[in-house]
Structures are given as C-alpha cells and as structure tokens.
GROMACS .gro file of C-alpha atoms in nm:
model
  425
    1UNK     CA    1   3.890  12.308  -0.907
    2UNK     CA    2   3.679  12.131  -0.677
    3UNK     CA    3   3.360  12.274  -0.535
    4UNK     CA    4   3.293  12.402  -0.169
    5UNK     CA    5   3.039  12.227   0.036
    6UNK     CA    6   2.890  12.398   0.376
    7UNK     CA    7   2.740  12.157   0.600
    8UNK     CA    8   2.610  12.157   0.971
    9UNK     CA    9   2.576  11.841   1.206
   10UNK     CA   10   2.302  11.800   1.472
   11UNK     CA   11   2.144  11.578   1.676
   12UNK     CA   12   2.086  11.475   2.026
   13UNK     CA   13   2.306  11.423   2.332
   14UNK     CA   14   2.517  11.109   2.310
   15UNK     CA   15   2.431  11.025   1.961
   16UNK     CA   16   2.772  11.020   1.870
   17UNK     CA   17   2.807  11.315   1.709
   18UNK     CA   18   3.129  11.436   1.807
   19UNK     CA   19   3.291  11.068   1.713
   20UNK     CA   20   3.137  11.115   1.363
   21UNK     CA   21   3.280  11.448   1.296
   22UNK     CA   22   3.623  11.304   1.428
   23UNK     CA   23   3.596  10.992   1.241
   24UNK     CA   24   3.545  11.203   0.902
   25UNK     CA   25   3.840  11.409   0.979
   26UNK     CA   26   4.038  11.103   1.036
   27UNK     CA   27   3.925  10.916   0.721
   28UNK     CA   28   4.001  11.265   0.542
   29UNK     CA   29   4.332  11.259   0.675
   30UNK     CA   30   4.260  11.578   0.769
   31UNK     CA   31   4.439  11.542   1.144
   32UNK     CA   32   4.810  11.647   1.204
   33UNK     CA   33   5.020  11.384   1.337
   34UNK     CA   34   5.057  11.578   1.679
   35UNK     CA   35   4.691  11.602   1.707
   36UNK     CA   36   4.658  11.241   1.661
   37UNK     CA   37   4.923  11.159   1.909
   38UNK     CA   38   4.753  11.370   2.155
   39UNK     CA   39   4.453  11.194   2.116
   40UNK     CA   40   4.554  10.858   2.153
   41UNK     CA   41   4.767  10.956   2.457
   42UNK     CA   42   4.429  11.085   2.623
   43UNK     CA   43   4.235  10.745   2.509
   44UNK     CA   44   4.518  10.546   2.650
   45UNK     CA   45   4.494  10.719   2.984
   46UNK     CA   46   4.083  10.667   2.968
   47UNK     CA   47   4.148  10.312   2.922
   48UNK     CA   48   4.037  10.267   2.561
   49UNK     CA   49   4.178  10.043   2.319
   50UNK     CA   50   4.118  10.263   2.032
   51UNK     CA   51   4.152  10.630   1.951
   52UNK     CA   52   3.834  10.861   2.102
   53UNK     CA   53   3.782  11.046   1.779
   54UNK     CA   54   3.566  11.243   1.958
   55UNK     CA   55   3.855  11.434   2.148
   56UNK     CA   56   3.934  11.561   1.791
   57UNK     CA   57   3.628  11.816   1.815
   58UNK     CA   58   3.524  11.866   2.167
   59UNK     CA   59   3.804  12.105   2.220
   60UNK     CA   60   3.699  12.329   2.516
   61UNK     CA   61   3.767  12.196   2.856
   62UNK     CA   62   3.439  12.182   2.966
   63UNK     CA   63   3.312  12.000   2.686
   64UNK     CA   64   3.580  11.712   2.731
   65UNK     CA   65   3.461  11.705   3.094
   66UNK     CA   66   3.114  11.681   3.038
   67UNK     CA   67   3.150  11.464   2.720
   68UNK     CA   68   2.924  11.733   2.530
   69UNK     CA   69   2.955  11.988   2.282
   70UNK     CA   70   2.841  12.319   2.362
   71UNK     CA   71   2.964  12.571   2.139
   72UNK     CA   72   2.952  12.598   1.747
   73UNK     CA   73   3.309  12.487   1.592
   74UNK     CA   74   3.394  12.523   1.219
   75UNK     CA   75   3.619  12.236   1.081
   76UNK     CA   76   3.774  12.239   0.723
   77UNK     CA   77   3.847  11.925   0.546
   78UNK     CA   78   3.879  11.828   0.176
   79UNK     CA   79   3.879  11.531  -0.059
   80UNK     CA   80   4.017  11.560  -0.424
   81UNK     CA   81   3.676  11.586  -0.509
   82UNK     CA   82   3.545  11.891  -0.280
   83UNK     CA   83   3.641  12.101  -0.020
   84UNK     CA   84   3.414  12.098   0.323
   85UNK     CA   85   3.347  12.386   0.577
   86UNK     CA   86   3.179  12.185   0.885
   87UNK     CA   87   2.936  12.369   1.142
   88UNK     CA   88   2.965  12.128   1.438
   89UNK     CA   89   2.655  12.236   1.660
   90UNK     CA   90   2.528  12.131   2.005
   91UNK     CA   91   2.282  11.866   2.086
   92UNK     CA   92   2.121  11.976   2.421
   93UNK     CA   93   1.772  12.183   2.348
   94UNK     CA   94   1.918  12.500   2.544
   95UNK     CA   95   2.170  12.526   2.289
   96UNK     CA   96   1.901  12.521   1.990
   97UNK     CA   97   1.999  12.884   1.914
   98UNK     CA   98   2.367  12.724   1.840
   99UNK     CA   99   2.235  12.517   1.596
  100UNK     CA  100   2.054  12.812   1.425
  101UNK     CA  101   2.383  12.998   1.423
  102UNK     CA  102   2.545  12.673   1.272
  103UNK     CA  103   2.306  12.585   1.011
  104UNK     CA  104   2.239  12.946   0.871
  105UNK     CA  105   2.478  12.918   0.588
  106UNK     CA  106   2.443  12.532   0.546
  107UNK     CA  107   2.345  12.332   0.197
  108UNK     CA  108   2.340  12.043   0.388
  109UNK     CA  109   2.281  11.903   0.719
  110UNK     CA  110   2.391  11.589   0.882
  111UNK     CA  111   2.149  11.506   1.159
  112UNK     CA  112   2.239  11.190   1.407
  113UNK     CA  113   2.028  10.936   1.573
  114UNK     CA  114   2.142  10.682   1.819
  115UNK     CA  115   1.994  10.347   1.639
  116UNK     CA  116   1.921  10.208   1.949
  117UNK     CA  117   1.639  10.524   2.016
  118UNK     CA  118   1.562  10.612   1.694
  119UNK     CA  119   1.378  10.942   1.620
  120UNK     CA  120   1.337  11.183   1.924
  121UNK     CA  121   1.240  11.515   2.028
  122UNK     CA  122   1.520  11.657   1.963
  123UNK     CA  123   1.573  11.542   1.633
  124UNK     CA  124   1.203  11.661   1.517
  125UNK     CA  125   1.315  11.988   1.664
  126UNK     CA  126   1.619  12.027   1.473
  127UNK     CA  127   1.480  11.902   1.155
  128UNK     CA  128   1.201  12.192   1.182
  129UNK     CA  129   1.517  12.444   1.223
  130UNK     CA  130   1.679  12.339   0.941
  131UNK     CA  131   1.342  12.358   0.735
  132UNK     CA  132   1.275  12.694   0.862
  133UNK     CA  133   1.646  12.793   0.764
  134UNK     CA  134   1.612  12.649   0.387
  135UNK     CA  135   1.877  12.416   0.469
  136UNK     CA  136   1.825  12.219   0.113
  137UNK     CA  137   1.951  11.872   0.201
  138UNK     CA  138   1.917  11.629   0.491
  139UNK     CA  139   2.097  11.325   0.564
  140UNK     CA  140   1.976  11.100   0.868
  141UNK     CA  141   2.298  10.918   0.998
  142UNK     CA  142   2.162  10.635   1.183
  143UNK     CA  143   2.427  10.599   1.412
  144UNK     CA  144   2.579  10.305   1.663
  145UNK     CA  145   2.406  10.035   1.407
  146UNK     CA  146   2.682   9.818   1.556
  147UNK     CA  147   2.486   9.813   1.876
  148UNK     CA  148   2.190   9.683   1.727
  149UNK     CA  149   2.343   9.384   1.548
  150UNK     CA  150   2.319   9.577   1.225
  151UNK     CA  151   1.960   9.513   1.194
  152UNK     CA  152   1.810   9.607   0.868
  153UNK     CA  153   1.452   9.597   0.985
  154UNK     CA  154   1.530   9.875   1.272
  155UNK     CA  155   1.681  10.074   1.037
  156UNK     CA  156   1.419  10.106   0.796
  157UNK     CA  157   1.194  10.165   1.077
  158UNK     CA  158   1.394  10.492   1.208
  159UNK     CA  159   1.462  10.591   0.849
  160UNK     CA  160   1.082  10.584   0.735
  161UNK     CA  161   0.949  10.768   1.042
  162UNK     CA  162   1.230  11.049   0.976
  163UNK     CA  163   1.137  11.067   0.625
  164UNK     CA  164   0.790  11.124   0.663
  165UNK     CA  165   0.868  11.419   0.908
  166UNK     CA  166   1.095  11.563   0.690
  167UNK     CA  167   0.854  11.555   0.406
  168UNK     CA  168   0.598  11.700   0.615
  169UNK     CA  169   0.809  11.997   0.677
  170UNK     CA  170   0.814  12.071   0.279
  171UNK     CA  171   1.141  11.861   0.176
  172UNK     CA  172   1.114  11.646  -0.103
  173UNK     CA  173   1.180  11.260  -0.042
  174UNK     CA  174   1.489  11.285  -0.273
  175UNK     CA  175   1.622  11.550  -0.054
  176UNK     CA  176   1.639  11.307   0.225
  177UNK     CA  177   1.876  11.039   0.272
  178UNK     CA  178   1.946  10.776   0.564
  179UNK     CA  179   2.279  10.591   0.634
  180UNK     CA  180   2.335  10.313   0.841
  181UNK     CA  181   2.683  10.420   1.007
  182UNK     CA  182   2.901  10.335   1.321
  183UNK     CA  183   3.108  10.616   1.384
  184UNK     CA  184   3.330  10.426   1.618
  185UNK     CA  185   3.436  10.177   1.384
  186UNK     CA  186   3.386  10.354   1.085
  187UNK     CA  187   3.082  10.157   0.887
  188UNK     CA  188   2.960  10.361   0.583
  189UNK     CA  189   3.144  10.675   0.695
  190UNK     CA  190   3.409  10.694   0.443
  191UNK     CA  191   3.407  10.297   0.331
  192UNK     CA  192   3.137  10.098   0.277
  193UNK     CA  193   3.079   9.843   0.539
  194UNK     CA  194   3.066   9.468   0.509
  195UNK     CA  195   2.847   9.446   0.817
  196UNK     CA  196   2.566   9.611   0.601
  197UNK     CA  197   2.548   9.417   0.269
  198UNK     CA  198   2.152   9.526   0.273
  199UNK     CA  199   2.225   9.854   0.257
  200UNK     CA  200   2.308   9.980  -0.098
  201UNK     CA  201   2.312  10.342  -0.085
  202UNK     CA  202   2.615  10.587  -0.033
  203UNK     CA  203   2.858  10.615   0.233
  204UNK     CA  204   2.821  10.942   0.428
  205UNK     CA  205   3.172  11.085   0.261
  206UNK     CA  206   3.056  10.978  -0.059
  207UNK     CA  207   2.715  11.145  -0.076
  208UNK     CA  208   2.920  11.481   0.122
  209UNK     CA  209   3.129  11.440  -0.231
  210UNK     CA  210   2.852  11.416  -0.482
  211UNK     CA  211   2.518  11.581  -0.339
  212UNK     CA  212   2.450  11.896  -0.587
  213UNK     CA  213   2.572  12.225  -0.432
  214UNK     CA  214   2.244  12.416  -0.446
  215UNK     CA  215   2.153  12.783  -0.303
  216UNK     CA  216   2.485  12.921  -0.445
  217UNK     CA  217   2.514  13.289  -0.374
  218UNK     CA  218   2.658  13.349  -0.721
  219UNK     CA  219   2.343  13.256  -0.889
  220UNK     CA  220   2.106  13.490  -0.675
  221UNK     CA  221   2.053  13.882  -0.761
  222UNK     CA  222   2.341  14.104  -0.705
  223UNK     CA  223   2.347  14.282  -0.352
  224UNK     CA  224   2.624  14.470  -0.230
  225UNK     CA  225   2.576  14.620   0.136
  226UNK     CA  226   2.778  14.953   0.134
  227UNK     CA  227   3.002  14.919   0.426
  228UNK     CA  228   3.208  15.250   0.413
  229UNK     CA  229   3.260  15.528   0.160
  230UNK     CA  230   3.601  15.581   0.044
  231UNK     CA  231   3.717  15.939  -0.025
  232UNK     CA  232   4.102  15.979   0.025
  233UNK     CA  233   4.104  16.351  -0.108
  234UNK     CA  234   4.463  16.329  -0.185
  235UNK     CA  235   4.686  16.515  -0.468
  236UNK     CA  236   4.712  16.185  -0.629
  237UNK     CA  237   4.309  16.073  -0.596
  238UNK     CA  238   4.139  16.422  -0.578
  239UNK     CA  239   3.790  16.301  -0.678
  240UNK     CA  240   3.808  15.920  -0.598
  241UNK     CA  241   3.471  15.814  -0.446
  242UNK     CA  242   3.450  15.434  -0.348
  243UNK     CA  243   3.221  15.246  -0.193
  244UNK     CA  244   3.369  14.942  -0.013
  245UNK     CA  245   3.191  14.636   0.139
  246UNK     CA  246   3.174  14.247   0.091
  247UNK     CA  247   2.934  14.121  -0.181
  248UNK     CA  248   2.625  13.951  -0.025
  249UNK     CA  249   2.485  13.759  -0.342
  250UNK     CA  250   2.521  13.755  -0.737
  251UNK     CA  251   2.805  13.888  -0.952
  252UNK     CA  252   2.883  14.245  -1.066
  253UNK     CA  253   3.080  14.353  -1.366
  254UNK     CA  254   3.188  14.703  -1.494
  255UNK     CA  255   2.887  14.864  -1.699
  256UNK     CA  256   2.637  14.668  -1.492
  257UNK     CA  257   2.326  14.881  -1.364
  258UNK     CA  258   2.255  14.934  -1.011
  259UNK     CA  259   2.000  15.077  -0.784
  260UNK     CA  260   2.078  15.245  -0.467
  261UNK     CA  261   1.830  15.145  -0.221
  262UNK     CA  262   1.627  15.301  -0.037
  263UNK     CA  263   1.667  15.591  -0.232
  264UNK     CA  264   1.592  15.469  -0.547
  265UNK     CA  265   1.887  15.615  -0.731
  266UNK     CA  266   1.991  15.442  -1.057
  267UNK     CA  267   2.385  15.448  -1.165
  268UNK     CA  268   2.609  15.187  -1.330
  269UNK     CA  269   2.951  15.009  -1.239
  270UNK     CA  270   3.227  15.186  -1.343
  271UNK     CA  271   3.526  15.004  -1.205
  272UNK     CA  272   3.575  14.724  -0.947
  273UNK     CA  273   3.872  14.786  -0.735
  274UNK     CA  274   4.063  14.535  -0.514
  275UNK     CA  275   4.429  14.608  -0.312
  276UNK     CA  276   4.554  14.361  -0.597
  277UNK     CA  277   4.417  14.607  -0.895
  278UNK     CA  278   4.097  14.625  -1.067
  279UNK     CA  279   3.879  14.335  -1.130
  280UNK     CA  280   3.649  14.254  -1.477
  281UNK     CA  281   3.406  14.079  -1.256
  282UNK     CA  282   3.342  14.012  -0.892
  283UNK     CA  283   3.112  13.737  -0.715
  284UNK     CA  284   2.955  13.677  -0.372
  285UNK     CA  285   3.182  13.656  -0.070
  286UNK     CA  286   3.402  13.902  -0.205
  287UNK     CA  287   3.504  14.241  -0.073
  288UNK     CA  288   3.581  14.529  -0.311
  289UNK     CA  289   3.522  14.862  -0.370
  290UNK     CA  290   3.277  14.990  -0.646
  291UNK     CA  291   3.310  15.309  -0.853
  292UNK     CA  292   2.983  15.440  -0.999
  293UNK     CA  293   2.967  15.659  -1.317
  294UNK     CA  294   2.738  15.896  -1.144
  295UNK     CA  295   2.822  16.100  -0.806
  296UNK     CA  296   2.544  16.026  -0.569
  297UNK     CA  297   2.466  16.071  -0.199
  298UNK     CA  298   2.564  15.700  -0.087
  299UNK     CA  299   2.655  15.619   0.298
  300UNK     CA  300   2.703  15.342   0.490
  301UNK     CA  301   2.424  15.106   0.553
  302UNK     CA  302   2.300  15.156   0.182
  303UNK     CA  303   2.248  14.876  -0.061
  304UNK     CA  304   2.342  14.872  -0.428
  305UNK     CA  305   2.151  14.610  -0.590
  306UNK     CA  306   2.022  14.443  -0.936
  307UNK     CA  307   1.720  14.699  -1.083
  308UNK     CA  308   1.427  14.593  -1.187
  309UNK     CA  309   1.219  14.302  -1.107
  310UNK     CA  310   1.501  14.129  -0.911
  311UNK     CA  311   1.555  14.472  -0.693
  312UNK     CA  312   1.465  14.427  -0.298
  313UNK     CA  313   1.152  14.565  -0.161
  314UNK     CA  314   1.208  14.882   0.033
  315UNK     CA  315   0.967  14.901   0.301
  316UNK     CA  316   0.950  15.006   0.691
  317UNK     CA  317   0.691  14.746   0.817
  318UNK     CA  318   0.696  14.351   0.768
  319UNK     CA  319   0.608  14.027   0.866
  320UNK     CA  320   0.934  13.805   0.989
  321UNK     CA  321   1.030  13.496   1.185
  322UNK     CA  322   1.235  13.508   1.484
  323UNK     CA  323   1.431  13.273   1.664
  324UNK     CA  324   1.440  13.382   2.047
  325UNK     CA  325   1.822  13.350   2.163
  326UNK     CA  326   1.766  13.556   2.498
  327UNK     CA  327   1.655  13.466   2.837
  328UNK     CA  328   1.458  13.780   2.838
  329UNK     CA  329   1.126  13.698   2.692
  330UNK     CA  330   0.982  13.926   2.412
  331UNK     CA  331   0.654  14.083   2.443
  332UNK     CA  332   0.437  14.282   2.205
  333UNK     CA  333   0.539  14.668   2.188
  334UNK     CA  334   0.915  14.596   2.291
  335UNK     CA  335   1.155  14.847   2.123
  336UNK     CA  336   1.444  14.677   1.961
  337UNK     CA  337   1.686  14.761   1.696
  338UNK     CA  338   1.725  14.554   1.379
  339UNK     CA  339   2.039  14.492   1.223
  340UNK     CA  340   1.990  14.409   0.836
  341UNK     CA  341   2.329  14.416   0.652
  342UNK     CA  342   2.535  14.716   0.723
  343UNK     CA  343   2.259  14.908   0.859
  344UNK     CA  344   2.104  14.906   1.186
  345UNK     CA  345   1.731  15.093   1.256
  346UNK     CA  346   1.507  15.136   1.558
  347UNK     CA  347   1.207  14.901   1.551
  348UNK     CA  348   0.892  14.822   1.716
  349UNK     CA  349   0.741  14.467   1.771
  350UNK     CA  350   0.393  14.540   1.691
  351UNK     CA  351   0.245  14.193   1.735
  352UNK     CA  352   0.350  13.854   1.842
  353UNK     CA  353   0.140  13.688   1.586
  354UNK     CA  354   0.206  13.296   1.626
  355UNK     CA  355   0.444  13.051   1.777
  356UNK     CA  356   0.563  12.753   1.579
  357UNK     CA  357   0.541  12.402   1.770
  358UNK     CA  358   0.843  12.187   1.624
  359UNK     CA  359   0.687  11.882   1.764
  360UNK     CA  360   0.338  11.870   1.637
  361UNK     CA  361   0.417  12.138   1.347
  362UNK     CA  362   0.103  12.330   1.457
  363UNK     CA  363   0.090  12.698   1.523
  364UNK     CA  364  -0.019  12.875   1.870
  365UNK     CA  365  -0.191  13.237   1.804
  366UNK     CA  366  -0.201  13.553   2.008
  367UNK     CA  367   0.086  13.487   2.209
  368UNK     CA  368   0.170  13.724   2.548
  369UNK     CA  369   0.557  13.636   2.522
  370UNK     CA  370   0.821  13.448   2.322
  371UNK     CA  371   1.068  13.268   2.525
  372UNK     CA  372   1.419  13.143   2.488
  373UNK     CA  373   1.452  12.914   2.210
  374UNK     CA  374   1.095  12.949   2.081
  375UNK     CA  375   1.008  13.036   1.692
  376UNK     CA  376   0.784  13.262   1.623
  377UNK     CA  377   0.604  13.486   1.370
  378UNK     CA  378   0.582  13.895   1.450
  379UNK     CA  379   0.490  14.203   1.280
  380UNK     CA  380   0.790  14.477   1.287
  381UNK     CA  381   0.732  14.849   1.217
  382UNK     CA  382   1.062  15.039   1.153
  383UNK     CA  383   1.168  15.400   1.205
  384UNK     CA  384   1.277  15.405   0.840
  385UNK     CA  385   1.264  15.230   0.543
  386UNK     CA  386   1.499  14.945   0.437
  387UNK     CA  387   1.560  14.704   0.139
  388UNK     CA  388   1.457  14.335   0.212
  389UNK     CA  389   1.402  14.059   0.038
  390UNK     CA  390   1.223  13.702   0.132
  391UNK     CA  391   1.436  13.485   0.291
  392UNK     CA  392   1.324  13.199   0.063
  393UNK     CA  393   1.461  13.416  -0.240
  394UNK     CA  394   1.774  13.547  -0.065
  395UNK     CA  395   1.879  13.416   0.220
  396UNK     CA  396   2.177  13.669   0.269
  397UNK     CA  397   1.953  13.984   0.261
  398UNK     CA  398   1.635  13.832   0.407
  399UNK     CA  399   1.834  13.774   0.713
  400UNK     CA  400   1.896  14.039   1.016
  401UNK     CA  401   1.956  14.031   1.392
  402UNK     CA  402   1.717  14.172   1.685
  403UNK     CA  403   1.916  14.387   1.942
  404UNK     CA  404   1.866  14.520   2.288
  405UNK     CA  405   1.927  14.885   2.231
  406UNK     CA  406   2.022  14.898   2.576
  407UNK     CA  407   2.263  14.638   2.612
  408UNK     CA  408   2.365  14.559   2.249
  409UNK     CA  409   2.294  14.210   2.313
  410UNK     CA  410   2.188  13.976   2.029
  411UNK     CA  411   1.821  13.918   2.119
  412UNK     CA  412   1.695  13.681   1.787
  413UNK     CA  413   1.795  13.565   1.461
  414UNK     CA  414   1.545  13.701   1.207
  415UNK     CA  415   1.392  13.576   0.874
  416UNK     CA  416   1.222  13.808   0.637
  417UNK     CA  417   0.881  13.630   0.604
  418UNK     CA  418   0.678  13.414   0.776
  419UNK     CA  419   0.870  13.091   0.665
  420UNK     CA  420   0.660  12.818   0.873
  421UNK     CA  421   0.347  12.881   0.681
  422UNK     CA  422   0.503  12.642   0.442
  423UNK     CA  423   0.598  12.374   0.692
  424UNK     CA  424   0.254  12.196   0.683
  425UNK     CA  425   0.166  12.410   0.987
   0.00000   0.00000   0.00000
C-alpha cells in the first residue's frame, strides 16, 4: 500500500507555479484525455506551439483571464510509490490568507522562484508562514532555469540565500532542498535533465516520492471531538448512547482509557461503531461512533482524549498566534468567538502582544491593531474552559478559528502558543 503525502505549492506571481503543477499532473498521467485535448486547443488558440499546462490548474475564468491563481485548489495524483494531495495556493500578497489555508495540513511545501529574479519578498513571507504552520519539509523549485542558460552559479547563489533564510526560521538544512527546474520544458520535474549535468540531486517527483512522511496524525495522542450524541431510544436500541465524530489524531481501540474534557471524567471505550459494523481499531481521519463503559454527561463540543501526561491542557486563557484574515482590523478588547474542534465559545482579545515581520524576522510590540494578512501573538480570555494542545505538539487540536459574533465571518486562523518565538525573532 502506497503512502500519502500532503503538499502545498506557493510562490510569487509569474513564477510559473501553475505550469509546474500542470507539469506534475501531465507527467504522472493524472490528466484525462479530454482535459488534455481542451488544453491543446486553447493553446493553439493562444498561438502556442506547445500545450500551456497552466490551463490544467487555473480553472476559474477570472484566473485564466488574469493569468494568476486566486483560490486554493486541491489536486490529486499518484505514482506507483505514493499518492499525493496538492494544495495549489495563490502568489499575490493579498491572498496570503489563502496560503495559510492551503498549507495548514501540508507535510511538505514547494516554493517557486523565478531563476531570473531569485529570492524575493514574497518568497520570504511564504517561508515564514510555512515555518509558523510547522510544515516539516521545504523544496525551493528554482524555475525557468532555461531562461538563464542553465547557469549553475546563479542557481547556487539562489539556493544558498534561501537555505540561509529557511534555517533562520528554524528549519534544519536537511529539511530544505533546492532543485533547478523548467516547468515549461520538464527539466528535473519528473525526469532528470541533460541540461543540468552539474545537479546531482533528485528530480522534484523523486523527492516527493521518497521524502519521509512526518507529522503523522496516527502517531499523535488520541483526540476525538464529540460532534453528536446518538440516542435512538427505540425498542431495538433502548439504551444505546454513542458519541459520533471524526478522530482528530491518534488511534483508539476497545478497552482504551479516555478522559472526557473539559469535565475531567474518566471512562474506557467499550465499542467502536461504524455504518459497516464495529471495528477493533480506528485512527485519525476516520468518522466513528464511540460507546463508553460508563454513562456520563457528554455533549457536542466535549473532547475524548488519551489520559494522563498525554491529555490536553484545560484552560480559559492562553496565548495564541493569529493570522488575521479580515479587512476589518483587530483591536485590543474586541469580543469574538473562538471555534475549537466542535466547541464554540465567546472570547475577549485581552492584548495584542507583538506582530511578526516576515521579512526582518523581528517583532513589533504593543500593537494598536492587527491588519489583513498580518501575524501576531495575542492573549485570549474565554468565557469557559476548553481543552487545548500547543500547536507544536498537536496541530489538529492546537488550531482554532476566530469568528465575528455578529456576522459569522471567519476573522482569523489561530494557533495555540506563541509560534514565532522560535523563529529567530
């Protein structure tokens, strides 16, 4: 059985990201014949002699007309060695919030730069966002090397500059790889290029197939946000009491001890039910119904978790890192809603502690406000206790949303803990 790699792409405008994604889909034979025919016809209409593979991924009419990627789109492809879920994210600075969405579950990110321009402001911004989100592996795809005559020295300068920036963000050098590619011609994307004999590393696809898959949610401690309590009260099931939801992380088996949070009640798993019948084991990502050996007062929003040292922290106040997604600025004293797992609670923004500058890696303290796309450390006080994990320990229960209580709009993506204190700031 092949493993699964979740990856995201990011880059500045016109770096050729859509062409690179299209090339990956094309070279892995993940494109249907009618899709390819449509691309070839559209390419001819544009006066091109070769297929414009970016048309495979820029699906929105507004994207095609402007020649840019606007929304996050998920692509699926596979090789005999591994399956892939690719989040294709925008390059414009005003869509940085979309990059946060796309990269939030990624195990690897491919950052593109134009070989003629090298590392630019947006490259550094994206790398900082990826570091904040804890994406374990970075690939710098130095694209359009054909336009610089496959110059080894120019590639080396770009690779060294980016590696230095990535390591300043906390990445180990072994977690960063630079690859010279031409998405247009296919150099070092899926096949090794004769035009870069000086490059001895893997092709992009070879690296994607072989990079160790880290951040495996199955290996993290058990977390199960209760979404719904099932009590049929029918003649067939008069005493049935099941707790339905999706396992956020870890593995659970009948007989396992669990703690119910925030109450702190203890019990054990008696049975794991699914529409196809009971299971002897369930893991992260699976939607199941758990039956416990004790009758407890459990409701939607509660969390079943591994007990003891592996349990989350129950608190009504914590520091967090916010990526602000709204055009409406955030100010101290704002009243918001915090959605964590299946529980939504009222909250107060007590303080805007400091803002992270993605370019200088410095912090600006004692803020008056937080603007669109800015990232800051804040102090939140909640109306009731919730069980949380530090994002660095468990991203699935260390993440939350900030919501406008009046409109219901999402205002921010939140990470429990001060994430950028470890980024050299």
